Coordinates of C-alpha atoms in Angstrom, one line a residue:
Chain A
M1 CA -57.6 128.6 50.4
N2 CA -58.4 129.2 46.7
R3 CA -55.0 128.1 45.6
R4 CA -55.4 125.0 47.7
Y5 CA -58.7 124.0 45.9
A6 CA -57.3 124.7 42.6
S7 CA -54.4 122.4 43.1
I8 CA -56.9 119.7 44.1
W9 CA -58.9 120.3 41.0
V10 CA -55.8 120.0 38.7
F11 CA -54.9 116.8 40.6
I12 CA -58.2 115.2 40.0
I13 CA -58.4 116.4 36.3
T14 CA -54.9 115.1 35.7
I15 CA -55.7 111.6 37.1
F16 CA -58.9 111.7 35.2
A17 CA -57.2 112.4 32.1
L18 CA -54.5 109.9 32.6
G19 CA -57.1 107.2 33.1
C20 CA -58.9 108.1 30.0
V21 CA -55.8 107.8 28.0
T22 CA -54.8 104.5 29.7
A23 CA -58.5 103.1 28.9
W24 CA -58.2 104.2 25.3
L25 CA -54.7 102.6 24.6
S26 CA -55.7 99.3 26.0
A27 CA -59.1 99.4 23.9
S28 CA -57.1 100.2 20.7
S29 CA -54.6 97.4 21.2
A30 CA -57.7 94.9 21.7
V31 CA -59.0 95.8 18.2
K32 CA -56.0 93.9 16.5
G33 CA -56.7 90.5 15.1
Q34 CA -55.9 87.0 16.0
P35 CA -53.0 86.9 18.7
Q36 CA -50.4 84.2 17.8
T37 CA -50.3 81.8 20.7
E38 CA -48.6 78.6 21.6
Q39 CA -46.5 78.5 18.2
T40 CA -44.5 75.1 17.6
S41 CA -41.0 75.7 16.3
L42 CA -41.4 77.5 13.0
N43 CA -38.7 75.7 11.5
E44 CA -40.0 72.3 12.0
Y45 CA -43.1 71.4 10.2
E46 CA -44.9 68.2 11.1
D47 CA -48.0 67.1 9.4
P48 CA -50.8 67.5 11.9
F49 CA -52.2 64.1 11.3
V50 CA -48.8 62.5 11.5
R51 CA -48.3 64.1 14.9
L52 CA -51.8 63.4 16.2
N53 CA -51.4 59.6 15.2
R54 CA -48.0 59.5 16.8
K55 CA -49.5 61.0 20.0
A56 CA -52.3 58.4 19.8
Q57 CA -49.9 55.5 19.4
A58 CA -47.8 56.6 22.3
A59 CA -50.9 56.8 24.5
K60 CA -51.7 53.2 23.9
G61 CA -49.7 52.4 26.9
N62 CA -52.4 54.2 29.0
S63 CA -49.7 56.2 31.0
Q64 CA -51.3 59.5 32.3
T65 CA -48.5 61.5 30.6
T66 CA -49.2 60.2 27.1
V67 CA -53.0 60.2 27.4
Q68 CA -52.7 63.9 28.7
G69 CA -50.5 64.6 25.5
L70 CA -53.1 63.0 23.4
A71 CA -55.7 65.2 24.9
D72 CA -53.4 68.3 24.5
E73 CA -53.1 67.4 20.9
V74 CA -56.7 67.1 20.2
F75 CA -57.6 70.4 21.7
T76 CA -54.7 72.0 20.0
W77 CA -56.2 70.9 16.8
F78 CA -59.5 72.7 17.3
R79 CA -58.9 75.7 19.2
V80 CA -62.0 77.8 18.8
P81 CA -61.6 81.6 18.5
N82 CA -63.1 83.7 21.4
V83 CA -63.6 80.8 23.8
P84 CA -61.9 81.7 26.8
S85 CA -58.9 79.5 27.8
D86 CA -60.2 78.7 31.1
T87 CA -63.4 77.1 29.6
V88 CA -61.3 75.0 27.1
A89 CA -59.1 73.9 30.2
L90 CA -62.4 72.8 31.9
M91 CA -63.7 71.0 28.6
K92 CA -60.3 69.4 28.1
D93 CA -60.2 68.2 31.8
R94 CA -63.6 66.6 31.6
V95 CA -62.9 64.8 28.4
L96 CA -59.7 63.5 29.8
R97 CA -61.2 62.1 32.8
A98 CA -63.8 60.3 30.8
E99 CA -61.1 59.0 28.4
T100 CA -59.2 57.7 31.6
N101 CA -62.3 56.0 32.8
Y102 CA -62.8 54.6 29.3
R103 CA -59.5 53.1 29.3
R104 CA -60.4 51.4 32.6
G105 CA -63.4 49.7 31.2
N106 CA -66.2 52.3 30.9
K107 CA -68.4 52.5 28.0
G108 CA -67.4 54.8 25.1
V109 CA -69.4 57.2 23.0
Q110 CA -71.6 56.2 20.1
E111 CA -71.4 57.9 16.6
N112 CA -75.1 59.0 16.7
R113 CA -74.2 61.3 19.7
V114 CA -71.8 63.3 17.3
V115 CA -74.8 63.6 15.1
Q116 CA -76.8 64.7 17.9
M117 CA -74.4 67.3 19.2
I118 CA -73.7 68.9 15.8
N119 CA -77.6 69.1 15.0
E120 CA -78.3 70.7 18.4
L121 CA -75.7 73.3 17.9
A122 CA -77.1 73.9 14.5
D123 CA -80.6 74.5 16.0
K124 CA -79.3 76.5 18.9
F125 CA -77.6 78.9 16.5
K126 CA -80.5 78.9 14.1
A127 CA -77.7 78.0 11.4
P128 CA -78.7 76.9 7.9
N129 CA -80.1 73.5 6.9
Y130 CA -76.7 72.5 5.5
T131 CA -75.1 72.7 8.9
K132 CA -77.0 69.6 9.9
T133 CA -75.2 66.2 9.7
S134 CA -76.3 62.6 9.5
P135 CA -75.3 59.2 10.7
A136 CA -74.0 58.3 7.2
Q137 CA -72.0 61.4 7.0
V138 CA -70.4 61.1 10.3
R139 CA -69.6 57.3 9.7
Q140 CA -68.2 57.9 6.3
T141 CA -66.1 60.7 7.6
R142 CA -64.8 58.4 10.4
V143 CA -64.0 55.7 8.0
S144 CA -62.0 58.2 5.7
L145 CA -60.1 59.3 8.9
M146 CA -59.0 55.7 9.5
L147 CA -56.2 56.0 6.9
Y148 CA -54.9 59.3 8.4
L149 CA -55.2 58.2 12.0
P150 CA -55.0 54.5 12.2
N151 CA -53.8 54.6 15.7
F152 CA -56.7 56.9 16.9
V153 CA -59.6 56.3 15.0
A154 CA -61.9 53.0 15.1
Q155 CA -59.5 51.1 17.6
A156 CA -62.3 48.9 18.8
Q157 CA -62.6 45.6 17.1
P158 CA -65.1 45.4 14.3
V159 CA -68.7 44.2 15.5
G160 CA -71.0 41.7 13.6
V161 CA -73.9 42.9 12.0
G162 CA -75.9 40.3 10.3
N163 CA -73.4 38.2 8.1
R164 CA -71.1 41.1 8.0
K165 CA -68.8 42.9 10.6
T166 CA -68.5 46.6 10.4
V167 CA -66.4 49.3 12.2
N168 CA -67.5 49.6 15.8
S169 CA -69.5 52.7 16.4
E170 CA -68.3 53.0 19.9
M171 CA -65.5 55.6 20.2
S172 CA -63.2 56.5 23.0
P173 CA -64.3 60.0 24.5
L174 CA -61.2 61.8 22.9
E175 CA -61.9 60.1 19.6
A176 CA -65.6 61.1 19.8
T177 CA -64.5 64.9 20.8
Y178 CA -62.2 65.0 17.9
L179 CA -64.7 63.8 15.4
A180 CA -67.3 66.1 16.7
M181 CA -64.9 69.1 16.2
F182 CA -63.8 67.8 12.7
M183 CA -67.4 67.6 11.6
F184 CA -67.8 71.1 13.1
Y185 CA -64.9 72.5 11.2
Q186 CA -66.1 70.8 7.9
K187 CA -69.5 72.4 8.4
M188 CA -68.0 75.7 8.8
N189 CA -65.3 75.5 6.0
S190 CA -65.9 72.8 3.6
E191 CA -68.3 73.4 0.4
E192 CA -68.4 69.4 0.1
Y193 CA -69.9 69.3 3.7
Q194 CA -72.0 72.3 3.4
V195 CA -74.9 70.3 2.2
T196 CA -78.1 68.9 3.6
P197 CA -78.1 65.2 4.8
Q198 CA -80.3 64.6 1.6
E199 CA -77.9 66.3 -0.6
W200 CA -74.9 64.5 1.0
S201 CA -76.4 61.1 0.1
E202 CA -76.9 62.2 -3.5
K203 CA -73.4 63.4 -3.6
I204 CA -72.0 60.1 -2.4
E205 CA -74.3 58.2 -5.0
R206 CA -72.8 60.4 -7.7
K207 CA -69.3 59.8 -6.5
L208 CA -69.8 56.1 -6.6
A209 CA -71.1 56.1 -10.1
E210 CA -68.3 58.4 -11.1
K211 CA -65.7 56.0 -9.8
H212 CA -67.4 53.0 -11.4
F213 CA -67.5 54.8 -14.9
E214 CA -63.7 55.8 -14.3
L215 CA -62.7 52.3 -13.6
K216 CA -64.9 51.0 -16.5
E217 CA -63.3 53.3 -18.8
K218 CA -59.8 52.4 -17.4
K219 CA -58.9 55.7 -16.7
Q220 CA -55.9 55.3 -14.6
E221 CA -54.8 57.9 -12.2
N222 CA -51.1 58.9 -12.0
K223 CA -50.4 57.1 -8.8
K224 CA -47.3 58.7 -8.0
G225 CA -49.2 61.9 -8.4
K226 CA -48.1 65.6 -7.9
P227 CA -46.6 67.2 -4.8
P228 CA -48.7 69.5 -2.6
E229 CA -50.0 72.6 -4.5
V230 CA -51.1 75.9 -3.3
S231 CA -54.4 77.1 -4.1
A232 CA -56.8 79.8 -2.9
K233 CA -60.5 80.4 -2.1
E234 CA -61.4 84.1 -2.3
F235 CA -64.7 83.9 -0.5
N236 CA -67.1 81.1 0.6
P237 CA -70.4 82.7 1.2
K238 CA -71.8 79.5 3.2
K239 CA -68.8 79.9 5.5
D240 CA -69.6 83.5 6.1
E241 CA -73.4 82.8 6.6
V242 CA -72.4 80.2 9.2
E243 CA -70.1 82.6 11.0
Q244 CA -72.8 85.3 11.0
A245 CA -75.4 82.7 12.4
I246 CA -73.0 81.8 15.3
A247 CA -72.3 85.4 16.0
K248 CA -76.0 86.2 16.0
G249 CA -76.9 83.1 18.0
S250 CA -74.3 84.1 20.5
A251 CA -75.6 87.5 20.9
D252 CA -79.1 86.1 21.6
M253 CA -78.0 83.8 24.3
N254 CA -77.5 85.2 28.0
F255 CA -74.3 85.0 29.8
N256 CA -75.2 81.8 31.5
E257 CA -76.1 79.9 28.3
L258 CA -73.0 80.9 26.7
L259 CA -70.9 79.8 29.5
N260 CA -72.8 76.5 29.9
L261 CA -72.9 75.9 26.1
A262 CA -69.6 74.0 26.2
N263 CA -70.8 71.7 29.0
T264 CA -74.1 71.1 27.5
S265 CA -72.6 70.0 24.2
L266 CA -70.3 67.6 26.0
D267 CA -73.5 66.4 27.8
T268 CA -75.1 65.8 24.4
L269 CA -72.0 64.0 23.2
G270 CA -72.1 61.6 26.2
I271 CA -69.0 62.7 27.9
E272 CA -69.5 62.0 31.5
R273 CA -69.1 65.0 33.9
Chain B
M1 CA -68.7 131.8 52.1
E2 CA -65.7 131.1 50.1
K3 CA -65.6 127.7 51.7
S4 CA -69.2 126.9 50.6
I5 CA -68.7 128.2 47.1
G6 CA -65.6 126.1 47.0
K7 CA -67.5 122.8 48.0
V8 CA -70.1 123.5 45.5
M9 CA -67.9 124.1 42.7
M10 CA -66.1 120.8 43.5
I11 CA -69.2 118.9 43.7
I12 CA -70.2 120.4 40.2
V13 CA -66.7 119.6 38.7
L14 CA -66.7 116.1 40.2
S15 CA -70.3 115.4 38.9
A16 CA -69.2 116.7 35.4
L17 CA -66.2 114.5 35.4
A18 CA -68.5 111.5 36.4
M19 CA -70.8 112.1 33.6
G20 CA -67.9 112.6 31.0
A21 CA -66.2 109.3 32.5
D22 CA -68.8 107.3 30.5
D23 CA -67.2 108.4 27.3
C24 CA -63.6 107.8 28.7
G25 CA -63.4 104.1 28.2
S26 CA -65.2 103.9 24.7
S27 CA -63.3 102.1 22.0
P28 CA -61.6 104.1 19.1
P29 CA -63.5 103.5 15.8
P30 CA -62.2 100.3 14.0
S31 CA -59.3 100.8 11.6
P32 CA -60.0 101.0 8.0
G33 CA -59.4 97.9 5.9
G34 CA -58.5 94.5 7.4
F35 CA -59.0 91.0 6.4
T36 CA -58.2 87.5 7.5
I37 CA -55.9 84.9 5.8
Q38 CA -56.6 81.4 6.9
T39 CA -54.4 78.4 6.2
D40 CA -55.8 74.9 5.5
N41 CA -54.5 71.6 3.9
I42 CA -56.8 69.7 1.4
V43 CA -56.8 66.1 2.1
F44 CA -59.0 63.2 1.0
G45 CA -62.4 62.9 2.7
P46 CA -65.1 60.2 2.2
L47 CA -64.7 58.6 -1.4
A48 CA -61.8 61.0 -2.0
L49 CA -63.8 64.2 -1.8
P50 CA -61.4 67.1 -1.2
I51 CA -61.7 68.4 2.3
P52 CA -60.0 71.0 4.3
V53 CA -58.2 70.5 7.7
R54 CA -56.7 73.2 9.6
A55 CA -53.0 73.9 8.8
P56 CA -51.7 75.7 11.9
N57 CA -48.3 77.7 12.3
I58 CA -47.7 78.3 8.5
E59 CA -45.6 81.4 7.8
V60 CA -47.4 83.4 5.1
S61 CA -46.4 86.6 3.3
G62 CA -48.3 88.8 1.2
E63 CA -48.1 91.8 -1.1
W64 CA -50.9 94.1 -2.5
Q65 CA -51.1 94.1 -6.2
F66 CA -53.9 96.4 -7.0
D67 CA -57.2 97.7 -5.7
R68 CA -60.5 95.9 -6.7
P69 CA -63.4 98.0 -5.3
T70 CA -66.9 97.0 -5.7
A71 CA -70.1 99.3 -5.6
E72 CA -70.7 98.1 -2.0
N73 CA -67.1 98.1 -0.8
P74 CA -64.6 100.9 -1.9
T75 CA -61.1 99.9 -1.1
E76 CA -59.7 101.0 2.2
G77 CA -56.7 100.3 4.4
D78 CA -53.2 101.4 4.3
Q79 CA -51.3 98.1 4.8
R80 CA -50.0 97.0 1.4
S81 CA -47.6 94.4 2.7
W82 CA -47.7 91.6 5.3
R83 CA -44.4 90.1 6.1
N84 CA -43.4 87.4 8.4
G85 CA -47.1 86.6 9.3
N86 CA -47.8 83.4 11.0
S87 CA -51.1 81.7 10.9
G88 CA -50.7 80.6 14.5
A89 CA -52.5 77.8 16.4
L90 CA -55.7 78.8 15.1
G91 CA -54.5 78.7 11.4
Q92 CA -55.7 82.3 10.9
T93 CA -53.8 85.5 10.7
Y94 CA -55.5 89.0 10.8
V95 CA -54.0 91.5 8.5
D96 CA -54.7 94.8 10.4
R97 CA -55.5 97.6 8.1
G98 CA -54.8 95.5 5.1
R99 CA -55.9 97.0 1.9
A100 CA -59.2 95.5 0.7
P101 CA -61.0 94.8 -1.6
A102 CA -57.8 94.1 -3.5
L103 CA -55.8 91.7 -5.5
W104 CA -53.0 90.4 -3.3
Q105 CA -50.2 87.9 -3.9
W106 CA -49.6 85.5 -1.1
G107 CA -46.7 83.0 -0.5
E108 CA -46.5 80.1 2.0
L109 CA -42.7 80.2 3.7
S110 CA -43.2 77.2 5.7
G111 CA -44.9 73.7 5.5
P112 CA -45.3 71.3 2.5
C113 CA -46.3 74.2 0.0
T114 CA -43.1 76.4 1.0
D115 CA -42.1 78.9 -1.6
Q116 CA -45.2 78.5 -3.6
I117 CA -47.2 81.9 -4.4
I118 CA -50.8 82.6 -5.6
Q119 CA -52.6 85.7 -6.3
V120 CA -56.1 86.0 -4.9
R121 CA -58.7 88.6 -4.2
V122 CA -59.1 89.6 -0.6
N123 CA -62.5 91.1 0.6
L124 CA -62.8 93.5 3.1
K125 CA -63.2 92.1 6.7
K126 CA -63.8 88.6 5.4
T127 CA -61.7 85.5 5.4
T128 CA -59.5 84.2 2.5
V129 CA -58.2 80.8 2.6
L130 CA -54.9 79.7 1.3
Y131 CA -54.8 75.8 0.8
C132 CA -52.0 73.4 0.5
D133 CA -53.5 70.7 -1.6
F134 CA -52.4 67.1 -1.1
T135 CA -54.9 65.5 -3.3
G136 CA -52.6 65.4 -6.4
R137 CA -51.2 62.4 -5.0
F138 CA -53.1 59.1 -4.5
F139 CA -51.4 57.8 -1.4
R140 CA -52.9 59.4 1.8
R141 CA -49.6 59.2 4.1
P142 CA -46.1 59.9 2.9
G143 CA -44.0 56.8 2.6
L144 CA -46.9 54.4 2.9
R145 CA -48.2 52.6 -0.2
P146 CA -49.9 49.4 -1.4
T147 CA -48.7 46.9 -4.1
P148 CA -50.8 46.8 -6.3
S149 CA -52.8 50.2 -5.9
S150 CA -55.6 48.8 -7.8
I151 CA -57.3 45.3 -8.1
D152 CA -59.1 44.0 -10.9
V153 CA -61.6 41.4 -9.5
N154 CA -61.6 39.6 -12.8
S155 CA -57.9 39.1 -12.9
P156 CA -56.7 39.6 -9.2
P157 CA -53.2 39.4 -8.1
A158 CA -52.0 36.6 -6.1
S159 CA -51.0 38.8 -3.1
V160 CA -51.4 42.4 -1.8
Y161 CA -48.5 44.2 -0.1
I162 CA -48.2 47.2 2.0
H163 CA -45.0 49.1 2.0
D164 CA -43.7 51.5 4.7
E165 CA -40.5 53.3 3.8
N166 CA -39.9 54.2 7.4
G167 CA -40.3 50.7 8.5
G168 CA -42.5 49.9 11.6
L169 CA -44.8 47.5 10.1
P170 CA -45.7 44.5 12.4
S171 CA -43.7 41.1 12.2
L172 CA -45.3 37.7 11.4
G173 CA -44.9 37.0 15.2
S174 CA -47.5 39.3 16.1
M175 CA -50.1 37.7 13.8
P176 CA -51.4 40.6 12.0
R177 CA -54.1 40.2 9.4
I178 CA -55.1 42.6 6.5
E179 CA -58.8 43.9 6.6
Y180 CA -60.7 45.5 3.7
Y181 CA -63.3 48.1 4.5
D182 CA -65.8 49.8 2.3
Y183 CA -66.7 53.6 2.6
N184 CA -69.2 52.9 5.0
G185 CA -66.8 50.9 7.3
N186 CA -68.3 47.4 6.2
L187 CA -65.5 44.7 6.6
V188 CA -65.9 43.0 3.1
A189 CA -62.8 40.6 3.4
E190 CA -59.9 39.8 5.6
R191 CA -56.7 37.6 5.2
Q192 CA -53.9 36.7 7.5
V193 CA -50.6 38.2 6.7
T194 CA -48.3 35.4 5.3
E195 CA -45.2 37.5 4.4
A196 CA -43.3 40.0 6.4
A197 CA -39.9 42.0 5.9
P198 CA -37.6 41.6 9.0
D199 CA -37.1 45.5 8.9
G200 CA -40.8 46.2 8.9
T201 CA -40.8 47.8 5.3
W202 CA -43.3 45.6 3.9
I203 CA -46.0 43.0 4.8
G204 CA -48.2 41.0 2.5
G205 CA -50.9 38.4 2.3
P206 CA -53.0 36.6 -0.3
T207 CA -55.7 38.6 -2.3
P208 CA -59.1 37.8 -0.8
D209 CA -62.2 37.2 -2.9
L210 CA -63.6 40.5 -3.7
S211 CA -66.0 39.2 -6.4
S212 CA -69.0 40.3 -4.4
V213 CA -67.9 44.0 -3.8
S214 CA -68.7 47.0 -5.9
S215 CA -66.1 48.9 -7.9
G216 CA -64.7 51.8 -5.5
V217 CA -62.0 52.8 -3.1
Y218 CA -61.5 50.5 0.0
N219 CA -59.5 51.1 3.2
V220 CA -57.0 48.1 3.5
M221 CA -56.0 48.2 7.2
I222 CA -53.5 46.1 9.1
R223 CA -54.8 44.7 12.4
N224 CA -52.3 43.4 14.8
G225 CA -52.8 40.3 16.7
D226 CA -53.6 42.1 20.0
G227 CA -56.6 43.7 18.0
S228 CA -55.2 47.2 17.6
L229 CA -55.1 48.7 14.2
D230 CA -51.6 49.6 12.7
E231 CA -51.5 51.2 9.4
G232 CA -53.9 51.6 6.3
V233 CA -53.9 52.3 2.6
A234 CA -56.4 53.0 0.1
I235 CA -56.9 50.6 -2.8
E236 CA -59.0 50.8 -5.9
V237 CA -61.2 47.7 -6.5
S238 CA -62.6 47.4 -10.1
N239 CA -65.3 44.9 -10.5
I240 CA -66.4 45.6 -14.0
L241 CA -68.0 42.6 -15.8
P242 CA -66.6 42.0 -19.1
P243 CA -68.8 43.0 -21.8
P244 CA -70.4 40.3 -23.8
P245 CA -68.9 39.7 -27.3
C246 CA -69.9 42.4 -29.7
D247 CA -72.3 40.8 -32.1
P248 CA -74.4 43.5 -33.8
S249 CA -77.3 42.4 -36.0
P250 CA -76.7 42.2 -39.8
G251 CA -76.6 45.5 -41.5
V252 CA -76.1 47.5 -38.4
V253 CA -72.5 48.4 -38.9
E254 CA -72.9 49.0 -42.5
A255 CA -75.9 51.4 -41.7
C256 CA -73.8 53.2 -39.2
E257 CA -70.8 53.8 -41.4
R258 CA -72.8 54.9 -44.3
D259 CA -73.2 58.2 -42.3
P260 CA -69.8 60.1 -42.8
W261 CA -70.3 61.5 -39.5
M262 CA -70.4 58.2 -37.6
Y263 CA -68.4 55.2 -37.1
W264 CA -68.9 51.8 -35.4
D265 CA -66.9 51.2 -32.3
W266 CA -66.3 47.5 -31.6
D267 CA -65.2 48.2 -28.0
R268 CA -68.3 49.9 -27.0
C269 CA -70.2 47.8 -29.5
S270 CA -72.2 51.1 -30.6
C271 CA -72.4 53.8 -33.4
I272 CA -70.3 56.8 -32.3
A273 CA -70.2 60.3 -33.6
R274 CA -66.9 61.2 -35.0

C-alpha cells in the first residue's frame, strides 16, 4: 500500500515538474523581439510607394480582386505592433466593405475626419500636445503624397471654392485609412511632424520664406542629385515619449476599451460599419 | 489508520503543489542588453520637408564596435554581432541581448542603400533608426522628370514637358491636361496637353500664366480625359520681381568705399562688409 501511494506521488510530482518546464520554455521564447512575418522575397526590392501606386492603378477597374489587393497593401504598410492579427483582419474587412460601397456611389470620407481621429487618439492616450494635428497639416501632407501616389491620392475631381478650384477633400475609405495611418506614423517617428499645429504653421511659413530667398539668390539645386544615402538617428526622445504615452494609456484602459479602440477609431474616421 | 495517514499526506502534498503552481508559469527575467533597429526611407513631405516612411523587409547586419556606457546605464548584453537580420513587415528587428549602450556599425544589405554602412550609438532597450535618404535627388519618382524643372515667371519657357523613361504617359487621344497645384492643393493653373510621344515617354503643353503665384514648389499633375490622375512631378516656380535699377544717392558709394572693410555691391545695391 505504501509503495502504491509513493508511486502516485512520484507520478504527480513528475507531471507537475514537466508542466513547469514547458511553461518556462514557452514564456522565455515569447521574450524575444519582433517576429518576422510575411516577408516579401528578399531579393526583390520594390519601392513601397511604387508598389502601392501600382496596386491602386490596378484597382481602378473596381474588380473585387484588385480592390482587395489594394486593401491588403494599405494594411501591410502600417502593421501596428502588438495588435492581434484577428483585429487587423476585422478592420481591413470593414474598410474594404466601405471602399466597395464608395466605388458604387456612396459618400467618401472628409479630411477633417482624419484630423478628428488623430486628435482623439492623442487625447485617449494623454499624448503630448505635439501629437495633435490640424486641417492644414493633413491637407499639406495629402498634397505632398500626390506626387508619390498619383493613382491613389486625391483621385476625385478638384472642386471649386470661390474663384479657384482645389483638391477635393473627399477621400475613398482606403485613402482615408492610409492617410490616417501615415499621419500616425509621422507623429510617432518624424521630428518635423512632432510639433503642435501652431508650430507647424510657423514651420511652413519659414520654409516658404527660405524657398523664396533661395530662388531670389538664384541658388540652384543640383537637379540630378545624389543617389540614396544611409544615415541614422541614435535616439528620438519624442518618439520615446509618444511610445511611453501609448503604453501607459493602453495600461489604463480596460480590456473592452482596448478591443473596441480600433472600431471606435474607424467610427471617428467615418468608415461605415 | 495507514489509509487515513496516506490520504492526509496526499492532500497536504497536493495543496503544496497547488500553492507552488503559482510560481510555475512565471516568466524568466528579461535578457540583459537588447535594442531595436528600425529601417525607414526619407522622402519629401510638404514643402520638401524630409519625412520618414517605413521601409519594410530590409536586410541589415551589425557589428559591435565598443561600449558607450552612461551613468544611468552600464553596458550589458553579450550579442556583439547581428548577421542576416531582416526588418520584416514592421520595418523593425529586435537585437536580442544586443550589447548596449554601445557604438555599432550597421549595414543595409538590400534595398536602395545596399552595401552602405554607418556607425551609430545604440541605446539599451531603445530604438535606433537607419534611414535610406532619398532627398538628395530632386525628382520624387525614378524615371519621371519635368522639363524645365524650374520656371522663372519673368521669362517662362514656351512649353512644359513631363518625361517618363518607362513610358506609359497618356496619348493625345485621351485628352489629358496638365494641372498646377500649390502646397495647399489649390489649382493655380491648367493647360491642355498639345504634344505627346507615341511611346508614352513624354507629353507637353504650353506654359500657363503663373504671374500671380508665389515662388515655391508646385505639383504638376497629368489628369486624363476621364478625370483620373495619371502622373505628377514637382516644379519650382520663381516669381521674383526684378529689382529696380540701382541708383544710389550722390556720395553714397564713395562714402561706402572709403571704409576699407566695406565695398559697394551693385547687384544688391547696398554697402556690404568684405
